[in-house]
Tab-separated table of C-alpha atoms in Angstrom:
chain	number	residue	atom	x	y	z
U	1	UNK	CA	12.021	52.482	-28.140
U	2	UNK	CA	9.601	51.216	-31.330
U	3	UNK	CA	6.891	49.233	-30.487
U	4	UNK	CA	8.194	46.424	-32.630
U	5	UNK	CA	11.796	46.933	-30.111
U	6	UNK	CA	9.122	46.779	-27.170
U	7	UNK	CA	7.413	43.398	-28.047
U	8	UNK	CA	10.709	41.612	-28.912
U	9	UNK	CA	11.889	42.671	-25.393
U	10	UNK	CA	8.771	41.591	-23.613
U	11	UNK	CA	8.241	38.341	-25.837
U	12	UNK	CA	5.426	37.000	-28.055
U	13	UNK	CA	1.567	37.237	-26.414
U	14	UNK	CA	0.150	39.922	-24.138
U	15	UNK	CA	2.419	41.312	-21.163
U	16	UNK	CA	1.879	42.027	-17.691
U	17	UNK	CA	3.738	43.189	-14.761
U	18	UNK	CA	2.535	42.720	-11.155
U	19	UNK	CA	3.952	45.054	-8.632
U	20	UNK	CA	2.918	44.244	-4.997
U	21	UNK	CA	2.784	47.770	-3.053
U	22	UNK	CA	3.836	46.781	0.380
U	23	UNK	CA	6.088	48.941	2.803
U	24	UNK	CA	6.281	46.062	5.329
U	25	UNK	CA	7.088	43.569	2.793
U	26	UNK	CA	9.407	46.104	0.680
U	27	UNK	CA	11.153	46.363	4.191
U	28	UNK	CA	11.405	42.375	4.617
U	29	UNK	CA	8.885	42.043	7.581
U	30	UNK	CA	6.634	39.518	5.962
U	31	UNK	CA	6.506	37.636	2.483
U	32	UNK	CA	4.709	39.208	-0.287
U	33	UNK	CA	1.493	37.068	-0.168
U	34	UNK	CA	-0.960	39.011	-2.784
U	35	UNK	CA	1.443	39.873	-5.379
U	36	UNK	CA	1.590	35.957	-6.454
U	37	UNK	CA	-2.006	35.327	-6.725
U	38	UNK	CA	-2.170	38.448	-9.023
U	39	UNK	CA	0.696	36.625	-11.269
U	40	UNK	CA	-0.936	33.508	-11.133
U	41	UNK	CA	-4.180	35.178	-12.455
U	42	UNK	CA	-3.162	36.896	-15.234
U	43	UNK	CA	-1.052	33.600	-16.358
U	44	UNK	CA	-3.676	31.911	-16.347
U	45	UNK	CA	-5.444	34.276	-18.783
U	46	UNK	CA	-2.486	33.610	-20.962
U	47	UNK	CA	-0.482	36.763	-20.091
U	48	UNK	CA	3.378	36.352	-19.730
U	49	UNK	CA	3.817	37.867	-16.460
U	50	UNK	CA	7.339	39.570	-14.848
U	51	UNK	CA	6.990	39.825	-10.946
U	52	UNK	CA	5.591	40.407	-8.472
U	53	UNK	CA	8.008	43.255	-7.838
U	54	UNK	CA	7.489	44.458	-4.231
U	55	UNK	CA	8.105	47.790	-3.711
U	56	UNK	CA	7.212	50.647	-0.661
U	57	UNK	CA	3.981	52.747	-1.814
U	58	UNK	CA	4.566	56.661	-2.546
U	59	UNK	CA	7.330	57.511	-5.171
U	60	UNK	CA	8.758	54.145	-6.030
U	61	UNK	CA	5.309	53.237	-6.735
U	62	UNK	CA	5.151	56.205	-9.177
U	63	UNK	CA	8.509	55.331	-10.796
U	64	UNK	CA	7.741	51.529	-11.231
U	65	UNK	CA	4.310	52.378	-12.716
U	66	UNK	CA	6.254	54.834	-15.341
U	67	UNK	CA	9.250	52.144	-15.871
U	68	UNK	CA	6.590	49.965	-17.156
U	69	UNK	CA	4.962	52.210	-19.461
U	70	UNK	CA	8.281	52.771	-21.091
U	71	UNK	CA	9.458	49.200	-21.455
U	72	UNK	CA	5.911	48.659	-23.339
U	73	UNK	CA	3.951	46.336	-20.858
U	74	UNK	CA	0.697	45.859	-21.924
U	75	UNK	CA	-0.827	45.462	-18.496
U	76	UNK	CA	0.457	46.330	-15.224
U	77	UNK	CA	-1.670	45.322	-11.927
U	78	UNK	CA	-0.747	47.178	-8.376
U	79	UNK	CA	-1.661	44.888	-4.944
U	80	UNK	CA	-1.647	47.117	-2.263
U	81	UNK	CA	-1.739	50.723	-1.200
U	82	UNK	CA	-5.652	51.808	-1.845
U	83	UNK	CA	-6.683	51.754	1.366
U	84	UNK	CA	-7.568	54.732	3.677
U	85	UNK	CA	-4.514	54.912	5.518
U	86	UNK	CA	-2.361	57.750	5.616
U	87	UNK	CA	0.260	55.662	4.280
U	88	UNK	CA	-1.682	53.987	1.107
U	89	UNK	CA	-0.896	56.624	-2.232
U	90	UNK	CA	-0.728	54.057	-4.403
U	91	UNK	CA	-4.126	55.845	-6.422
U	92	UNK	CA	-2.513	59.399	-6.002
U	93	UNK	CA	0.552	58.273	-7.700
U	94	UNK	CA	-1.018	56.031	-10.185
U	95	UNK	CA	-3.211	58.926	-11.023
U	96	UNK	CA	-0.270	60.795	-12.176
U	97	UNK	CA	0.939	58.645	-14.760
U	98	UNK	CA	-2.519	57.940	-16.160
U	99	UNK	CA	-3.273	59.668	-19.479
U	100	UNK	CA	-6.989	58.957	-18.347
U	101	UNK	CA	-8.817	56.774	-16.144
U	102	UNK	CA	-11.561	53.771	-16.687
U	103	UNK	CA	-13.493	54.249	-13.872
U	104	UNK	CA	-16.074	51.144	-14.335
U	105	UNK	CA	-13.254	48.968	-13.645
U	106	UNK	CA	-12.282	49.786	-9.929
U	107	UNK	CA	-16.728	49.789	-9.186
U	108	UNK	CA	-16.659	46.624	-10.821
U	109	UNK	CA	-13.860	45.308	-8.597
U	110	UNK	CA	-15.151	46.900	-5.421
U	111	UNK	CA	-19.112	45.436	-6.591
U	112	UNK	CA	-17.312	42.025	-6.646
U	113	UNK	CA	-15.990	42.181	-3.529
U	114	UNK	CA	-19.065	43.266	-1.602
U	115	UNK	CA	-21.081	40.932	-3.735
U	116	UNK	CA	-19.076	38.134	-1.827
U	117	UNK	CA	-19.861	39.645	1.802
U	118	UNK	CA	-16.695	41.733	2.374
U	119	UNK	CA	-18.514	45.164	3.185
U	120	UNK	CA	-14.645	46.700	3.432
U	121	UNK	CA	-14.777	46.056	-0.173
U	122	UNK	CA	-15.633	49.457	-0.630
U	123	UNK	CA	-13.503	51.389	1.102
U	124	UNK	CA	-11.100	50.296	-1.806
U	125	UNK	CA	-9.587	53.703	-3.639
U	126	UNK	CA	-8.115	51.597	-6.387
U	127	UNK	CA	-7.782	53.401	-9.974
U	128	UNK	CA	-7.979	51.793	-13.309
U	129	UNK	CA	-7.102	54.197	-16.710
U	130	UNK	CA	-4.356	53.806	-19.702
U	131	UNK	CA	-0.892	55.447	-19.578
U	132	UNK	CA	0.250	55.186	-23.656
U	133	UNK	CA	-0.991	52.037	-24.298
U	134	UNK	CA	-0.400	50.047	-21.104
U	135	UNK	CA	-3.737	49.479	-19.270
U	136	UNK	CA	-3.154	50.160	-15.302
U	137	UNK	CA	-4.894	48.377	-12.438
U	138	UNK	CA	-4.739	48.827	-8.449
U	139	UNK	CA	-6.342	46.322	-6.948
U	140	UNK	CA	-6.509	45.939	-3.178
U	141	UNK	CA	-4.082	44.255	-1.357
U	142	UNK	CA	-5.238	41.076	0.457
U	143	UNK	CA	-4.895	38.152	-0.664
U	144	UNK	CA	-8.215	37.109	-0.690
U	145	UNK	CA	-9.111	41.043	-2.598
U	146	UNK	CA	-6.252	40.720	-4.933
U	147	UNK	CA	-7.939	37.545	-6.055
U	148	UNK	CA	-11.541	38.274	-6.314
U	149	UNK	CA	-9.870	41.680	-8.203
U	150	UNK	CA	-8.102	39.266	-11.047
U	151	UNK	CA	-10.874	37.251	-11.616
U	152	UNK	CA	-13.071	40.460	-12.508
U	153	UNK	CA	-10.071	41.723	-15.071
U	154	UNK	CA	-9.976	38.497	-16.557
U	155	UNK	CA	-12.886	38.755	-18.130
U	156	UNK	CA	-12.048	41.866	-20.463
U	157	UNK	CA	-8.138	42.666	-20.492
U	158	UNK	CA	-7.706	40.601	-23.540
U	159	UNK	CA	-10.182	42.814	-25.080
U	160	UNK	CA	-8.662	46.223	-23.665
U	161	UNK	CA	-4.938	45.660	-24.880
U	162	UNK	CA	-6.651	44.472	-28.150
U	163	UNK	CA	-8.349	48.240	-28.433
U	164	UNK	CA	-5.446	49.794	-27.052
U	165	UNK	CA	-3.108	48.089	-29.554
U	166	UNK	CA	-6.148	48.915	-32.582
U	167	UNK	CA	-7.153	45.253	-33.234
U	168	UNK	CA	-10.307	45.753	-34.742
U	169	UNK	CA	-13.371	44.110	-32.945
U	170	UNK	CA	-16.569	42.991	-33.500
U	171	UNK	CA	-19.682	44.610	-32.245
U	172	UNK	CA	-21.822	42.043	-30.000
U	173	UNK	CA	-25.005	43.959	-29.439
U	174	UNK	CA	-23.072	47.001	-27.564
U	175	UNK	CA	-20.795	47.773	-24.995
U	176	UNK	CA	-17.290	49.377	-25.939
């Protein structure tokens, strides 16, 4: 699919995709409660947002991350799966559809939430990198995490789709 195909299928602005990575809520035990706050983040940054799409971590989190790349989403955030349970391979898999990682992003997350008294914040495996040109995010996947998380990436994914799309920038006195 062109690019120019992609953006008339994902609409006018930046795009983003939020896919909550939940095996209990996948299954129907309990409502998705992270996945919305993510969505309502990124909104509110001005991205058009599709989900939350809930779905059980492992494989299907693999195959939703690489659906997105191909329908040309610009961002896509994870909730969920970067613990240190046995069950949580939502970094493994997202790892294997990154081209390369970003690793400041995920320390900056974690830093945020320790910053606000959550030691656990830490424990967070959570990846960040680019897969073509759609920047990738796991973020943890509380409610209360997912949220501190989307108010760190606010502040510089307008900027990263903008360099991963070539929009020239200005220099401010350093940085990327």
């Amino acid at each position: 699919m062109t690019e120019q195909a992609q953006q008339a299928r994902r609409g006018p602005g930046r795009s983003a995709l939020v896919l909550t990575v939940s095996n209990r809520a996948s299954a129907g035990v309990y409502a998705d409660a992270s996945g919305p706050v993510v969505a309502e983040g990124l909104r509110g940054a001005g991205f058009s947002v599709d989900g939350p799409v809930v779905v059980p971590d492992g494989d299907p989190v693999e195959q939703a991350l690489r659906d997105a790349v191909a329908a040309g989403y610009d961002v896509v955030v994870t909730n969920g799966g970067t613990g240190l349970s046995p069950l949580d391979l939502t970094p493994e898999r997202t790892r294997r559809v990154l081209d390369y990682e970003v690793p400041g992003v995920p320390e900056a997350v974690r830093a945020a939430g320790a910053a606000k008294g959550v030691p656990t914040a830490v424990l967070s495996r959570g990846l960040a990198g680019v897969a073509g040109r759609t920047f990738v995010v796991n973020l943890p996947g509380s409610p209360g995490a997912a949220r501190d998380g989307v108010e760190v990436l606010v502040g510089f994914l307008a900027h990263a789709v903008d360099q991963l799309h070539g929009v020239d920038h200005r220099r401010s006195g350093g940085g990327a």
